[in-house]
Amino acid sequence: MLVLIKLGGSLITDKRVERSLRKTVVIQLADEIHSALSVRPDLKIVIGHGSGSFGHFAASQNNTIAGVHTEDQWRAFAHVATVAAELNYLVGELLVDAGLPVWRIQPSASALSKDGELDRLNIAPIQAALDHNLIPVVYGDVSLDELRGGTIISTEKIFHYVAYHLPVDQILLLGEVEGVYDVQGIVIPEITPSNYPAIQASLGGSAGVDVTGGMETKVSDMLSLVRAKPNLGIRIMDGKSEGLLESTLLGTTNPGTLIHI
């Protein structure tokens, strides 16, 4: 079983405070992944994380997602890549400390987008890691873009691409919220293409700085993926609730909001 796990940028950093890592949160989640793997060694896992208060601050100051053309914009583009990689290094260290055999893989080294949509990414390192019982770790990063020069690619866009090219069974998107809320603040148990139009208006943005959209973008991106991959289940869930990730990986609980056909 192949599972993609996203550690949301708002979960592992304080997106209101530039370059602030929540180490205790990452350690907790790393320990839960390690525990789940000790019970289910058959699990194959790819970890991705958002850029949070590292990449999003730098990207928003220069509107990098809209395009990169001038010399100053290219310098800003390179800076976003640097701070995103910095967070990835810090997260990777904590995952290793928890005993996870991780391989940090830089998306921007091979990514190519077309008008903001990820068009190409080298899957071979991710596949090799999985083949050799390693856990590839990817992250929200910059990308060259055929039309914009350069842009930003979110972890969801990377997961979207990976799910098209590898036999992914489940995607778990961990954030600060219990799931997707309706207008009354109640978690919506499931979202499908048929009920999405009725709930779209209730989807808000993102607390803090986020250049890649917010909940509405996240949900619409994932709906397009399950339309293409009907056997895939995608769950938006709370990453702060201790033990919840582990129990979800073990199949003993079904938290948050499930996005499916």
PDB file of N, CA and C in Angstrom, residues 75-160:
ATOM      1  N   ARG A  75      16.487  36.570  -8.833  1.00  0.00           N
ATOM      2  CA  ARG A  75      17.178  36.493  -7.536  1.00  0.00           C
ATOM      3  C   ARG A  75      16.197  36.074  -6.436  1.00  0.00           C
ATOM      4  N   ALA A  76      14.989  36.620  -6.491  1.00  0.00           N
ATOM      5  CA  ALA A  76      13.965  36.253  -5.524  1.00  0.00           C
ATOM      6  C   ALA A  76      13.568  34.781  -5.687  1.00  0.00           C
ATOM      7  N   PHE A  77      13.456  34.340  -6.929  1.00  0.00           N
ATOM      8  CA  PHE A  77      13.150  32.941  -7.233  1.00  0.00           C
ATOM      9  C   PHE A  77      14.178  32.009  -6.582  1.00  0.00           C
ATOM     10  N   ALA A  78      15.442  32.344  -6.736  1.00  0.00           N
ATOM     11  CA  ALA A  78      16.511  31.538  -6.148  1.00  0.00           C
ATOM     12  C   ALA A  78      16.450  31.566  -4.622  1.00  0.00           C
ATOM     13  N   HIS A  79      16.075  32.718  -4.069  1.00  0.00           N
ATOM     14  CA  HIS A  79      15.965  32.828  -2.608  1.00  0.00           C
ATOM     15  C   HIS A  79      14.841  31.958  -2.075  1.00  0.00           C
ATOM     16  N   VAL A  80      13.698  31.928  -2.783  1.00  0.00           N
ATOM     17  CA  VAL A  80      12.590  31.063  -2.368  1.00  0.00           C
ATOM     18  C   VAL A  80      13.054  29.607  -2.352  1.00  0.00           C
ATOM     19  N   ALA A  81      13.788  29.203  -3.379  1.00  0.00           N
ATOM     20  CA  ALA A  81      14.302  27.827  -3.425  1.00  0.00           C
ATOM     21  C   ALA A  81      15.213  27.539  -2.239  1.00  0.00           C
ATOM     22  N   THR A  82      16.017  28.520  -1.855  1.00  0.00           N
ATOM     23  CA  THR A  82      16.961  28.328  -0.751  1.00  0.00           C
ATOM     24  C   THR A  82      16.245  28.145   0.577  1.00  0.00           C
ATOM     25  N   VAL A  83      15.263  29.003   0.862  1.00  0.00           N
ATOM     26  CA  VAL A  83      14.590  28.898   2.161  1.00  0.00           C
ATOM     27  C   VAL A  83      13.665  27.685   2.209  1.00  0.00           C
ATOM     28  N   ALA A  84      13.081  27.294   1.068  1.00  0.00           N
ATOM     29  CA  ALA A  84      12.272  26.076   1.034  1.00  0.00           C
ATOM     30  C   ALA A  84      13.144  24.856   1.324  1.00  0.00           C
ATOM     31  N   ALA A  85      14.337  24.844   0.740  1.00  0.00           N
ATOM     32  CA  ALA A  85      15.267  23.744   0.974  1.00  0.00           C
ATOM     33  C   ALA A  85      15.777  23.748   2.413  1.00  0.00           C
ATOM     34  N   GLU A  86      15.901  24.929   3.000  1.00  0.00           N
ATOM     35  CA  GLU A  86      16.319  25.028   4.394  1.00  0.00           C
ATOM     36  C   GLU A  86      15.314  24.326   5.310  1.00  0.00           C
ATOM     37  N   LEU A  87      14.029  24.590   5.081  1.00  0.00           N
ATOM     38  CA  LEU A  87      13.006  23.927   5.884  1.00  0.00           C
ATOM     39  C   LEU A  87      13.053  22.421   5.657  1.00  0.00           C
ATOM     40  N   ASN A  88      13.232  21.999   4.409  1.00  0.00           N
ATOM     41  CA  ASN A  88      13.305  20.579   4.105  1.00  0.00           C
ATOM     42  C   ASN A  88      14.456  19.908   4.848  1.00  0.00           C
ATOM     43  N   TYR A  89      15.583  20.595   4.936  1.00  0.00           N
ATOM     44  CA  TYR A  89      16.734  20.048   5.678  1.00  0.00           C
ATOM     45  C   TYR A  89      16.398  19.879   7.163  1.00  0.00           C
ATOM     46  N   LEU A  90      15.747  20.891   7.737  1.00  0.00           N
ATOM     47  CA  LEU A  90      15.408  20.832   9.156  1.00  0.00           C
ATOM     48  C   LEU A  90      14.398  19.718   9.433  1.00  0.00           C
ATOM     49  N   VAL A  91      13.393  19.609   8.567  1.00  0.00           N
ATOM     50  CA  VAL A  91      12.399  18.538   8.725  1.00  0.00           C
ATOM     51  C   VAL A  91      13.065  17.178   8.546  1.00  0.00           C
ATOM     52  N   GLY A  92      13.930  17.070   7.545  1.00  0.00           N
ATOM     53  CA  GLY A  92      14.631  15.809   7.299  1.00  0.00           C
ATOM     54  C   GLY A  92      15.446  15.355   8.487  1.00  0.00           C
ATOM     55  N   GLU A  93      16.113  16.284   9.157  1.00  0.00           N
ATOM     56  CA  GLU A  93      16.897  15.940  10.347  1.00  0.00           C
ATOM     57  C   GLU A  93      16.011  15.328  11.430  1.00  0.00           C
ATOM     58  N   LEU A  94      14.844  15.907  11.641  1.00  0.00           N
ATOM     59  CA  LEU A  94      13.940  15.409  12.677  1.00  0.00           C
ATOM     60  C   LEU A  94      13.372  14.041  12.306  1.00  0.00           C
ATOM     61  N   LEU A  95      13.105  13.821  11.036  1.00  0.00           N
ATOM     62  CA  LEU A  95      12.624  12.515  10.594  1.00  0.00           C
ATOM     63  C   LEU A  95      13.694  11.443  10.788  1.00  0.00           C
ATOM     64  N   VAL A  96      14.925  11.781  10.475  1.00  0.00           N
ATOM     65  CA  VAL A  96      16.040  10.847  10.679  1.00  0.00           C
ATOM     66  C   VAL A  96      16.208  10.539  12.163  1.00  0.00           C
ATOM     67  N   ASP A  97      16.109  11.562  13.005  1.00  0.00           N
ATOM     68  CA  ASP A  97      16.239  11.367  14.449  1.00  0.00           C
ATOM     69  C   ASP A  97      15.183  10.410  14.997  1.00  0.00           C
ATOM     70  N   ALA A  98      14.019  10.359  14.315  1.00  0.00           N
ATOM     71  CA  ALA A  98      12.944   9.452  14.740  1.00  0.00           C
ATOM     72  C   ALA A  98      13.158   8.030  14.217  1.00  0.00           C
ATOM     73  N   GLY A  99      14.227   7.826  13.465  1.00  0.00           N
ATOM     74  CA  GLY A  99      14.535   6.491  12.969  1.00  0.00           C
ATOM     75  C   GLY A  99      13.972   6.181  11.606  1.00  0.00           C
ATOM     76  N   LEU A 100      13.511   7.200  10.882  1.00  0.00           N
ATOM     77  CA  LEU A 100      12.935   6.979   9.553  1.00  0.00           C
ATOM     78  C   LEU A 100      14.030   7.058   8.480  1.00  0.00           C
ATOM     79  N   PRO A 101      14.052   6.106   7.555  1.00  0.00           N
ATOM     80  CA  PRO A 101      15.078   6.083   6.500  1.00  0.00           C
ATOM     81  C   PRO A 101      14.701   7.007   5.340  1.00  0.00           C
ATOM     82  N   VAL A 102      14.887   8.295   5.521  1.00  0.00           N
ATOM     83  CA  VAL A 102      14.400   9.254   4.541  1.00  0.00           C
ATOM     84  C   VAL A 102      15.470   9.641   3.534  1.00  0.00           C
ATOM     85  N   TRP A 103      14.991   9.974   2.347  1.00  0.00           N
ATOM     86  CA  TRP A 103      15.822  10.524   1.275  1.00  0.00           C
ATOM     87  C   TRP A 103      15.156  11.821   0.840  1.00  0.00           C
ATOM     88  N   ARG A 104      15.801  12.951   1.102  1.00  0.00           N
ATOM     89  CA  ARG A 104      15.246  14.251   0.717  1.00  0.00           C
ATOM     90  C   ARG A 104      15.477  14.459  -0.783  1.00  0.00           C
ATOM     91  N   ILE A 105      14.394  14.733  -1.485  1.00  0.00           N
ATOM     92  CA  ILE A 105      14.451  14.881  -2.934  1.00  0.00           C
ATOM     93  C   ILE A 105      13.964  16.273  -3.313  1.00  0.00           C
ATOM     94  N   GLN A 106      14.801  17.018  -4.006  1.00  0.00           N
ATOM     95  CA  GLN A 106      14.522  18.407  -4.364  1.00  0.00           C
ATOM     96  C   GLN A 106      13.670  18.484  -5.629  1.00  0.00           C
ATOM     97  N   PRO A 107      12.408  18.891  -5.541  1.00  0.00           N
ATOM     98  CA  PRO A 107      11.562  18.942  -6.739  1.00  0.00           C
ATOM     99  C   PRO A 107      12.080  19.878  -7.820  1.00  0.00           C
ATOM    100  N   SER A 108      12.596  21.060  -7.438  1.00  0.00           N
ATOM    101  CA  SER A 108      12.985  22.053  -8.443  1.00  0.00           C
ATOM    102  C   SER A 108      14.165  21.619  -9.298  1.00  0.00           C
ATOM    103  N   ALA A 109      14.870  20.562  -8.896  1.00  0.00           N
ATOM    104  CA  ALA A 109      15.994  20.076  -9.695  1.00  0.00           C
ATOM    105  C   ALA A 109      15.529  19.485 -11.020  1.00  0.00           C
ATOM    106  N   SER A 110      14.271  19.033 -11.067  1.00  0.00           N
ATOM    107  CA  SER A 110      13.792  18.421 -12.315  1.00  0.00           C
ATOM    108  C   SER A 110      12.429  18.934 -12.755  1.00  0.00           C
ATOM    109  N   ALA A 111      11.773  19.757 -11.955  1.00  0.00           N
ATOM    110  CA  ALA A 111      10.403  20.180 -12.261  1.00  0.00           C
ATOM    111  C   ALA A 111      10.366  21.162 -13.423  1.00  0.00           C
ATOM    112  N   LEU A 112       9.348  21.023 -14.245  1.00  0.00           N
ATOM    113  CA  LEU A 112       9.068  21.986 -15.304  1.00  0.00           C
ATOM    114  C   LEU A 112       7.557  22.182 -15.366  1.00  0.00           C
ATOM    115  N   SER A 113       7.138  23.422 -15.263  1.00  0.00           N
ATOM    116  CA  SER A 113       5.713  23.743 -15.294  1.00  0.00           C
ATOM    117  C   SER A 113       5.351  24.442 -16.591  1.00  0.00           C
ATOM    118  N   LYS A 114       4.057  24.506 -16.834  1.00  0.00           N
ATOM    119  CA  LYS A 114       3.543  25.233 -17.991  1.00  0.00           C
ATOM    120  C   LYS A 114       2.374  26.081 -17.528  1.00  0.00           C
ATOM    121  N   ASP A 115       2.581  27.387 -17.478  1.00  0.00           N
ATOM    122  CA  ASP A 115       1.578  28.342 -17.003  1.00  0.00           C
ATOM    123  C   ASP A 115       1.052  27.968 -15.620  1.00  0.00           C
ATOM    124  N   GLY A 116       1.980  27.618 -14.735  1.00  0.00           N
ATOM    125  CA  GLY A 116       1.631  27.362 -13.341  1.00  0.00           C
ATOM    126  C   GLY A 116       1.247  25.943 -13.014  1.00  0.00           C
ATOM    127  N   GLU A 117       1.119  25.083 -14.021  1.00  0.00           N
ATOM    128  CA  GLU A 117       0.759  23.687 -13.780  1.00  0.00           C
ATOM    129  C   GLU A 117       1.984  22.799 -13.977  1.00  0.00           C
ATOM    130  N   LEU A 118       2.225  21.911 -13.027  1.00  0.00           N
ATOM    131  CA  LEU A 118       3.390  21.036 -13.104  1.00  0.00           C
ATOM    132  C   LEU A 118       3.241  20.085 -14.285  1.00  0.00           C
ATOM    133  N   ASP A 119       4.191  20.152 -15.201  1.00  0.00           N
ATOM    134  CA  ASP A 119       4.117  19.373 -16.430  1.00  0.00           C
ATOM    135  C   ASP A 119       5.081  18.196 -16.435  1.00  0.00           C
ATOM    136  N   ARG A 120       6.235  18.363 -15.779  1.00  0.00           N
ATOM    137  CA  ARG A 120       7.231  17.288 -15.739  1.00  0.00           C
ATOM    138  C   ARG A 120       7.949  17.264 -14.405  1.00  0.00           C
ATOM    139  N   LEU A 121       8.242  16.071 -13.935  1.00  0.00           N
ATOM    140  CA  LEU A 121       9.006  15.875 -12.701  1.00  0.00           C
ATOM    141  C   LEU A 121       9.649  14.505 -12.797  1.00  0.00           C
ATOM    142  N   ASN A 122      10.923  14.418 -12.439  1.00  0.00           N
ATOM    143  CA  ASN A 122      11.619  13.123 -12.499  1.00  0.00           C
ATOM    144  C   ASN A 122      11.135  12.227 -11.362  1.00  0.00           C
ATOM    145  N   ILE A 123      10.389  11.194 -11.720  1.00  0.00           N
ATOM    146  CA  ILE A 123       9.843  10.264 -10.737  1.00  0.00           C
ATOM    147  C   ILE A 123      10.853   9.195 -10.328  1.00  0.00           C
ATOM    148  N   ALA A 124      11.906   8.994 -11.123  1.00  0.00           N
ATOM    149  CA  ALA A 124      12.843   7.889 -10.897  1.00  0.00           C
ATOM    150  C   ALA A 124      13.430   7.869  -9.481  1.00  0.00           C
ATOM    151  N   PRO A 125      13.868   9.009  -8.917  1.00  0.00           N
ATOM    152  CA  PRO A 125      14.402   8.946  -7.545  1.00  0.00           C
ATOM    153  C   PRO A 125      13.350   8.515  -6.516  1.00  0.00           C
ATOM    154  N   ILE A 126      12.111   8.976  -6.697  1.00  0.00           N
ATOM    155  CA  ILE A 126      11.046   8.579  -5.771  1.00  0.00           C
ATOM    156  C   ILE A 126      10.791   7.083  -5.881  1.00  0.00           C
ATOM    157  N   GLN A 127      10.723   6.577  -7.095  1.00  0.00           N
ATOM    158  CA  GLN A 127      10.507   5.145  -7.302  1.00  0.00           C
ATOM    159  C   GLN A 127      11.658   4.328  -6.733  1.00  0.00           C
ATOM    160  N   ALA A 128      12.890   4.792  -6.954  1.00  0.00           N
ATOM    161  CA  ALA A 128      14.054   4.075  -6.434  1.00  0.00           C
ATOM    162  C   ALA A 128      14.037   4.029  -4.911  1.00  0.00           C
ATOM    163  N   ALA A 129      13.681   5.142  -4.290  1.00  0.00           N
ATOM    164  CA  ALA A 129      13.599   5.173  -2.826  1.00  0.00           C
ATOM    165  C   ALA A 129      12.601   4.141  -2.327  1.00  0.00           C
ATOM    166  N   LEU A 130      11.430   4.101  -2.929  1.00  0.00           N
ATOM    167  CA  LEU A 130      10.398   3.150  -2.513  1.00  0.00           C
ATOM    168  C   LEU A 130      10.850   1.709  -2.751  1.00  0.00           C
ATOM    169  N   ASP A 131      11.517   1.468  -3.864  1.00  0.00           N
ATOM    170  CA  ASP A 131      11.994   0.121  -4.184  1.00  0.00           C
ATOM    171  C   ASP A 131      12.984  -0.394  -3.152  1.00  0.00           C
ATOM    172  N   HIS A 132      13.706   0.528  -2.519  1.00  0.00           N
ATOM    173  CA  HIS A 132      14.747   0.134  -1.572  1.00  0.00           C
ATOM    174  C   HIS A 132      14.362   0.447  -0.124  1.00  0.00           C
ATOM    175  N   ASN A 133      13.047   0.515   0.112  1.00  0.00           N
ATOM    176  CA  ASN A 133      12.500   0.710   1.465  1.00  0.00           C
ATOM    177  C   ASN A 133      12.975   1.998   2.129  1.00  0.00           C
ATOM    178  N   LEU A 134      13.138   3.023   1.320  1.00  0.00           N
ATOM    179  CA  LEU A 134      13.407   4.349   1.839  1.00  0.00           C
ATOM    180  C   LEU A 134      12.142   5.187   1.742  1.00  0.00           C
ATOM    181  N   ILE A 135      12.104   6.286   2.472  1.00  0.00           N
ATOM    182  CA  ILE A 135      10.968   7.197   2.446  1.00  0.00           C
ATOM    183  C   ILE A 135      11.402   8.480   1.746  1.00  0.00           C
ATOM    184  N   PRO A 136      10.958   8.701   0.504  1.00  0.00           N
ATOM    185  CA  PRO A 136      11.299   9.968  -0.157  1.00  0.00           C
ATOM    186  C   PRO A 136      10.557  11.126   0.501  1.00  0.00           C
ATOM    187  N   VAL A 137      11.250  12.248   0.628  1.00  0.00           N
ATOM    188  CA  VAL A 137      10.664  13.446   1.233  1.00  0.00           C
ATOM    189  C   VAL A 137      10.765  14.579   0.224  1.00  0.00           C
ATOM    190  N   VAL A 138       9.604  15.054  -0.242  1.00  0.00           N
ATOM    191  CA  VAL A 138       9.544  16.165  -1.189  1.00  0.00           C
ATOM    192  C   VAL A 138       8.902  17.361  -0.491  1.00  0.00           C
ATOM    193  N   TYR A 139       8.817  18.484  -1.191  1.00  0.00           N
ATOM    194  CA  TYR A 139       8.320  19.690  -0.527  1.00  0.00           C
ATOM    195  C   TYR A 139       7.893  20.733  -1.544  1.00  0.00           C
ATOM    196  N   GLY A 140       7.067  21.672  -1.090  1.00  0.00           N
ATOM    197  CA  GLY A 140       6.693  22.800  -1.930  1.00  0.00           C
ATOM    198  C   GLY A 140       7.928  23.583  -2.324  1.00  0.00           C
ATOM    199  N   ASP A 141       8.058  23.911  -3.599  1.00  0.00           N
ATOM    200  CA  ASP A 141       9.325  24.412  -4.121  1.00  0.00           C
ATOM    201  C   ASP A 141       9.049  25.351  -5.301  1.00  0.00           C
ATOM    202  N   VAL A 142      10.105  25.845  -5.902  1.00  0.00           N
ATOM    203  CA  VAL A 142       9.987  26.609  -7.144  1.00  0.00           C
ATOM    204  C   VAL A 142      10.071  25.658  -8.324  1.00  0.00           C
ATOM    205  N   SER A 143       9.700  26.158  -9.491  1.00  0.00           N
ATOM    206  CA  SER A 143       9.786  25.374 -10.715  1.00  0.00           C
ATOM    207  C   SER A 143      10.030  26.316 -11.884  1.00  0.00           C
ATOM    208  N   LEU A 144      10.846  25.886 -12.822  1.00  0.00           N
ATOM    209  CA  LEU A 144      10.915  26.587 -14.096  1.00  0.00           C
ATOM    210  C   LEU A 144       9.563  26.455 -14.791  1.00  0.00           C
ATOM    211  N   ASP A 145       9.208  27.457 -15.571  1.00  0.00           N
ATOM    212  CA  ASP A 145       7.902  27.459 -16.226  1.00  0.00           C
ATOM    213  C   ASP A 145       8.062  27.923 -17.670  1.00  0.00           C
ATOM    214  N   GLU A 146       7.506  27.156 -18.608  1.00  0.00           N
ATOM    215  CA  GLU A 146       7.676  27.452 -20.031  1.00  0.00           C
ATOM    216  C   GLU A 146       7.112  28.812 -20.418  1.00  0.00           C
ATOM    217  N   LEU A 147       6.058  29.256 -19.736  1.00  0.00           N
ATOM    218  CA  LEU A 147       5.426  30.530 -20.083  1.00  0.00           C
ATOM    219  C   LEU A 147       5.773  31.642 -19.103  1.00  0.00           C
ATOM    220  N   ARG A 148       5.849  31.313 -17.816  1.00  0.00           N
ATOM    221  CA  ARG A 148       6.068  32.334 -16.789  1.00  0.00           C
ATOM    222  C   ARG A 148       7.538  32.541 -16.443  1.00  0.00           C
ATOM    223  N   GLY A 149       8.407  31.715 -16.986  1.00  0.00           N
ATOM    224  CA  GLY A 149       9.817  31.775 -16.601  1.00  0.00           C
ATOM    225  C   GLY A 149      10.055  30.905 -15.383  1.00  0.00           C
ATOM    226  N   GLY A 150       9.385  31.247 -14.311  1.00  0.00           N
ATOM    227  CA  GLY A 150       9.444  30.456 -13.093  1.00  0.00           C
ATOM    228  C   GLY A 150       8.152  30.629 -12.323  1.00  0.00           C
ATOM    229  N   THR A 151       7.895  29.718 -11.392  1.00  0.00           N
ATOM    230  CA  THR A 151       6.675  29.781 -10.586  1.00  0.00           C
ATOM    231  C   THR A 151       6.882  28.978  -9.302  1.00  0.00           C
ATOM    232  N   ILE A 152       5.794  28.800  -8.551  1.00  0.00           N
ATOM    233  CA  ILE A 152       5.801  28.007  -7.324  1.00  0.00           C
ATOM    234  C   ILE A 152       4.985  26.744  -7.569  1.00  0.00           C
ATOM    235  N   ILE A 153       5.469  25.606  -7.075  1.00  0.00           N
ATOM    236  CA  ILE A 153       4.681  24.372  -7.114  1.00  0.00           C
ATOM    237  C   ILE A 153       4.409  23.922  -5.681  1.00  0.00           C
ATOM    238  N   SER A 154       3.140  23.727  -5.374  1.00  0.00           N
ATOM    239  CA  SER A 154       2.753  23.288  -4.032  1.00  0.00           C
ATOM    240  C   SER A 154       3.003  21.793  -3.875  1.00  0.00           C
ATOM    241  N   THR A 155       3.007  21.335  -2.631  1.00  0.00           N
ATOM    242  CA  THR A 155       3.130  19.907  -2.363  1.00  0.00           C
ATOM    243  C   THR A 155       1.959  19.152  -2.979  1.00  0.00           C
ATOM    244  N   GLU A 156       0.761  19.761  -2.951  1.00  0.00           N
ATOM    245  CA  GLU A 156      -0.391  19.095  -3.563  1.00  0.00           C
ATOM    246  C   GLU A 156      -0.176  18.866  -5.049  1.00  0.00           C
ATOM    247  N   LYS A 157       0.408  19.841  -5.734  1.00  0.00           N
ATOM    248  CA  LYS A 157       0.661  19.665  -7.172  1.00  0.00           C
ATOM    249  C   LYS A 157       1.681  18.548  -7.409  1.00  0.00           C
ATOM    250  N   ILE A 158       2.671  18.455  -6.539  1.00  0.00           N
ATOM    251  CA  ILE A 158       3.656  17.374  -6.643  1.00  0.00           C
ATOM    252  C   ILE A 158       2.986  16.032  -6.388  1.00  0.00           C
ATOM    253  N   PHE A 159       2.146  15.954  -5.344  1.00  0.00           N
ATOM    254  CA  PHE A 159       1.422  14.719  -5.057  1.00  0.00           C
ATOM    255  C   PHE A 159       0.505  14.345  -6.225  1.00  0.00           C
ATOM    256  N   HIS A 160      -0.124  15.349  -6.792  1.00  0.00           N
ATOM    257  CA  HIS A 160      -0.997  15.142  -7.952  1.00  0.00           C
ATOM    258  C   HIS A 160      -0.208  14.443  -9.062  1.00  0.00           C
TER     259      HIS A 160
END
